[in-house]
mmCIF file of C-alpha atoms in Angstrom:
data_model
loop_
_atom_site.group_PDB
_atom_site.id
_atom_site.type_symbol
_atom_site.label_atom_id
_atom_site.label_comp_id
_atom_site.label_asym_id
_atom_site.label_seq_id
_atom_site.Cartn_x
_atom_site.Cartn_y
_atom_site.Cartn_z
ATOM 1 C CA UNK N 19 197.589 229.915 206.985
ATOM 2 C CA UNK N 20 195.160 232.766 207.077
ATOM 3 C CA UNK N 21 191.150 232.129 208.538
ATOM 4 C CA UNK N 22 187.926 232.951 207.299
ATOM 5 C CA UNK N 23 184.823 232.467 208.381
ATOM 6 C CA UNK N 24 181.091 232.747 206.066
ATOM 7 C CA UNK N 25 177.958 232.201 207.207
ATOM 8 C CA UNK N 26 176.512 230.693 204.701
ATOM 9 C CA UNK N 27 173.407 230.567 202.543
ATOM 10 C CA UNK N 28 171.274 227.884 202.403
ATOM 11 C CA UNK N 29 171.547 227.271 198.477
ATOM 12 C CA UNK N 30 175.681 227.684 199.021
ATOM 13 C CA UNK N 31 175.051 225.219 202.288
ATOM 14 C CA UNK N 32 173.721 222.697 199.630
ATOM 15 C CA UNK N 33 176.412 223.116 196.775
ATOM 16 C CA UNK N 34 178.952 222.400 199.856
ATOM 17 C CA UNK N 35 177.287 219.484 200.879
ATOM 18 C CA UNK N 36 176.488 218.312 197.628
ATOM 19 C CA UNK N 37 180.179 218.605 196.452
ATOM 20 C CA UNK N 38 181.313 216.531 200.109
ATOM 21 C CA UNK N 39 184.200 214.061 198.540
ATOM 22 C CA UNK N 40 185.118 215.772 195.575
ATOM 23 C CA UNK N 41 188.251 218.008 196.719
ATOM 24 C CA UNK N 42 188.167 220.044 193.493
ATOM 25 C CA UNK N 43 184.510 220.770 193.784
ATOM 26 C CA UNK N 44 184.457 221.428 197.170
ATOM 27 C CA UNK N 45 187.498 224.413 196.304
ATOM 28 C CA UNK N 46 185.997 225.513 193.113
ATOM 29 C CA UNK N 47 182.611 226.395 195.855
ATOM 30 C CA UNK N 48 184.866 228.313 198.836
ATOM 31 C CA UNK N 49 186.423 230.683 195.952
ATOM 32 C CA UNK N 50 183.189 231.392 194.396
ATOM 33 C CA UNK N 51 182.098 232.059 198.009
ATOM 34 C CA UNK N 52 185.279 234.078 198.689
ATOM 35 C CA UNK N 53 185.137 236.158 195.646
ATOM 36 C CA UNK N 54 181.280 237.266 195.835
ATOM 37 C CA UNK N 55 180.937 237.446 199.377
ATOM 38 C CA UNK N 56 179.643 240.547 200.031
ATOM 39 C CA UNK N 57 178.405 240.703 203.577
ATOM 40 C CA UNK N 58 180.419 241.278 206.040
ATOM 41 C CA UNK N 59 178.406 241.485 209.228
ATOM 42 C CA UNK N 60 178.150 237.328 208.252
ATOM 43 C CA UNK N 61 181.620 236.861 207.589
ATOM 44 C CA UNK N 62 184.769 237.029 210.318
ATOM 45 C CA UNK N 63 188.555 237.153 209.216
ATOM 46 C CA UNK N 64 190.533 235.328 211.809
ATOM 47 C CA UNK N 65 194.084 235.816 209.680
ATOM 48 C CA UNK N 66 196.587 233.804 211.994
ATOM 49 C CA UNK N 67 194.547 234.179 215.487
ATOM 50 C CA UNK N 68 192.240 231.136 214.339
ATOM 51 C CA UNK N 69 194.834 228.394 215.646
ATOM 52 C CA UNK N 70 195.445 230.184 219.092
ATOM 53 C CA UNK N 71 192.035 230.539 219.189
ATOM 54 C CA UNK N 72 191.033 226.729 218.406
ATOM 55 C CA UNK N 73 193.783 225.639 220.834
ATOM 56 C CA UNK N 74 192.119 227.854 224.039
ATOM 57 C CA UNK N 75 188.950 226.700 223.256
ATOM 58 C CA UNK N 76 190.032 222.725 223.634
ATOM 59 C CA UNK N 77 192.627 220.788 224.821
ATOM 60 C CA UNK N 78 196.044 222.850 223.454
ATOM 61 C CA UNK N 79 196.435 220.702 220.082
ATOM 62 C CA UNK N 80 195.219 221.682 216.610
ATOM 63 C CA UNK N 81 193.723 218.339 216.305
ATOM 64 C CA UNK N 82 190.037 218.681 214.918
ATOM 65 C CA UNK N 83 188.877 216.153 217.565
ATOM 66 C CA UNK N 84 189.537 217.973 220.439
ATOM 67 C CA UNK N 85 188.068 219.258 222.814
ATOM 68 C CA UNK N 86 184.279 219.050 224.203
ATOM 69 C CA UNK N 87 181.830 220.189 221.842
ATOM 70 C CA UNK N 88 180.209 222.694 220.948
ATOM 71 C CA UNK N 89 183.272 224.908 221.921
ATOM 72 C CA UNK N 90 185.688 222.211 219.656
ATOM 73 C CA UNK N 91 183.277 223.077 216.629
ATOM 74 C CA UNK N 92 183.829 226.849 216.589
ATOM 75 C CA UNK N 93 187.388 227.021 214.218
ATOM 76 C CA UNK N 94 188.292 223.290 213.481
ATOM 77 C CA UNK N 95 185.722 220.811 215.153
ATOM 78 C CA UNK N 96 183.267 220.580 212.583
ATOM 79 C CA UNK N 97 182.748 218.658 209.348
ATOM 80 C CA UNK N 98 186.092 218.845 207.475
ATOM 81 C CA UNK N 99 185.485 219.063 203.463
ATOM 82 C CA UNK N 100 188.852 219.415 201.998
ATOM 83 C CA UNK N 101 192.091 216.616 202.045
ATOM 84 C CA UNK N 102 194.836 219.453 201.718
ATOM 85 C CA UNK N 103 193.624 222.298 203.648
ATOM 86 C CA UNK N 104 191.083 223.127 206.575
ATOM 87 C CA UNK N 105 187.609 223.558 204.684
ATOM 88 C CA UNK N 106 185.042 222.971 207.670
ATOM 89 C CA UNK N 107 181.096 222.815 207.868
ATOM 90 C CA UNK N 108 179.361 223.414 210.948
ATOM 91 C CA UNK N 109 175.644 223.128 210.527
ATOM 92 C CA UNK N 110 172.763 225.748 211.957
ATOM 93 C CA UNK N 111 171.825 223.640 214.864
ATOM 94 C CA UNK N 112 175.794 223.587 216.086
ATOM 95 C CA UNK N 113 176.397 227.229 215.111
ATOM 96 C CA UNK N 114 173.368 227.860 217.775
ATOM 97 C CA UNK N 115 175.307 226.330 220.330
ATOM 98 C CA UNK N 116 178.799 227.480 219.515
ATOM 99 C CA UNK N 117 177.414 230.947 219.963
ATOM 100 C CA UNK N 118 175.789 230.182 223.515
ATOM 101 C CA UNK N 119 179.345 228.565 224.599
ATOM 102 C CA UNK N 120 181.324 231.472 223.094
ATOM 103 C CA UNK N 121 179.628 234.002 225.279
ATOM 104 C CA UNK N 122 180.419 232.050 228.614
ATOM 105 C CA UNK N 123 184.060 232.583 228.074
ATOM 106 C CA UNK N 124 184.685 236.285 229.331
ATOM 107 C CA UNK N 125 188.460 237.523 229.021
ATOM 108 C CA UNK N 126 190.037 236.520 232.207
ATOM 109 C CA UNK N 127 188.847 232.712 230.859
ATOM 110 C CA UNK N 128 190.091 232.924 227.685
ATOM 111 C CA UNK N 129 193.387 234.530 229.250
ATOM 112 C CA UNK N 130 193.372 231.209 231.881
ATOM 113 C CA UNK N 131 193.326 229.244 228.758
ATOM 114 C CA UNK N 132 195.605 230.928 226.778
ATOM 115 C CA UNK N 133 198.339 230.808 229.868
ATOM 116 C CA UNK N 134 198.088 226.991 229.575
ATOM 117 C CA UNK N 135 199.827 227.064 225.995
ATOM 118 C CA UNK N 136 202.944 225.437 226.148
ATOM 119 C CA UNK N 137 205.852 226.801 224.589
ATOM 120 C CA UNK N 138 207.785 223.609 223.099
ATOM 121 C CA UNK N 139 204.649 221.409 222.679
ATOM 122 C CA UNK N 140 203.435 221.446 218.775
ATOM 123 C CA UNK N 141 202.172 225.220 219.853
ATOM 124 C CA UNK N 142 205.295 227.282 218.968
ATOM 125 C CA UNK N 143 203.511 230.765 219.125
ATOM 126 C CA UNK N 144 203.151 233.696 220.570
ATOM 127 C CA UNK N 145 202.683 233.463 224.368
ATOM 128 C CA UNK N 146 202.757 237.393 225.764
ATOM 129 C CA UNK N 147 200.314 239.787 226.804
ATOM 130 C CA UNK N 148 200.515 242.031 223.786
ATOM 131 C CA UNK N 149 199.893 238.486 221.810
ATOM 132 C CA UNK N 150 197.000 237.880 224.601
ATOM 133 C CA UNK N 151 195.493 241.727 223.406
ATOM 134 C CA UNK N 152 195.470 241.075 219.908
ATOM 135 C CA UNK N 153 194.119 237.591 220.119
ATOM 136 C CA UNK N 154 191.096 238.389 222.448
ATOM 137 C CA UNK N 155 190.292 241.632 219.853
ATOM 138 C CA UNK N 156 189.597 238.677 217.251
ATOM 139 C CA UNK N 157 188.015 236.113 219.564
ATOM 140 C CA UNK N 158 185.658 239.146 220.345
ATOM 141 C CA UNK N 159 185.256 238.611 216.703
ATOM 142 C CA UNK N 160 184.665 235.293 216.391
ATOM 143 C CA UNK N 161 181.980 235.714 219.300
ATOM 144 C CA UNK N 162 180.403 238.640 217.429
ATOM 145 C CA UNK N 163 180.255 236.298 214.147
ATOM 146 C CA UNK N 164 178.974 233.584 215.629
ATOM 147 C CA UNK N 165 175.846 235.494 217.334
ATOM 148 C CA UNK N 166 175.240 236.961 213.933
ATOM 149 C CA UNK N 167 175.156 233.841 212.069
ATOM 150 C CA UNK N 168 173.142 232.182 214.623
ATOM 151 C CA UNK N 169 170.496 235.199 214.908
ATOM 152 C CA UNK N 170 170.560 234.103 210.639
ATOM 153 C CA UNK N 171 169.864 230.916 211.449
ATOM 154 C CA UNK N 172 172.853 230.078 209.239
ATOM 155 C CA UNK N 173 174.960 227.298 208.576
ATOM 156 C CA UNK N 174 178.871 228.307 208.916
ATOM 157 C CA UNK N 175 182.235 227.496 206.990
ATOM 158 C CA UNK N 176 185.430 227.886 208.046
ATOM 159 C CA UNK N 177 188.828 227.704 205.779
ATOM 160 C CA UNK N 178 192.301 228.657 206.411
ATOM 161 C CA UNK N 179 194.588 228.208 203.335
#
């Protein structure tokens, strides 16, 4: 499953939240978004990386609930939208504070975390230091994103499908 993130507008904040419940609404919005995005100092692909990087930033597990907010609500911890794949809403206020978490983690933290991956628990990834290199290059991302969006004052939604 490949990651996106879009900060989003406030009229395409509203269709989202509007179309909460209907799964087939909700997916007709995200490709709309996908297809005329056209910003892309407000937008961050994560391709693969996002599940490493949801798992360093809580508790090891892909489960949404993880972790201690606000770092849980950067990839997977927000408002889920979608019943078949990851469509997830965080809201201006949260994107604020995911971006003040996200720049407390420097790279020897995120490398502590990443070392604490288990190989044979339900994380069956990559666990070496050329893996490490890639994946902080797109958390550096994801912190670069999330500043953005937050100097926006914009809402954010992830997907991976």
């Amino acid at each position: 499953m490949l990651g996106v993130h879009f900060a989003i507008t406030a009229d395409q904040e509203k269709a989202l939240l509007d179309a909460d419940g209907d799964d087939d609404a909700v997916g007709g919005l995200l490709g709309d978004i996908e297809e005329n995005w056209d910003d892309d100092q407000l937008k961050v692909d994560t391709d693969k990386a996002w599940d490493e990087i949801h798992r360093c930033l809580t508790d090891g597990s892909l489960d949404p609930d993880a972790g201690d907010y606000p770092l849980s609500h950067a990839i997977l911890g927000g408002h889920g939208m979608h019943d078949d794949y990851y469509v997830v809403y965080v809201d201006a206020a949260q994107v604020r504070d995911v971006a003040a978490a996200l720049c407390d983690i420097d790279r020897a933290g995120l490398r502590q975390r990443f070392d604490t991956l288990l190989p044979g628990s339900d994380y069956d990834g990559p666990l070496g230091d050329d893996d490490f290199a890639c994946l902080w290059t797109d958390f550096v991302d994801v912190v670069n994103f999330y500043q953005r969006a937050a100097a926006a004052g914009r809402a954010v939604v992830f997907t991976a499908t």
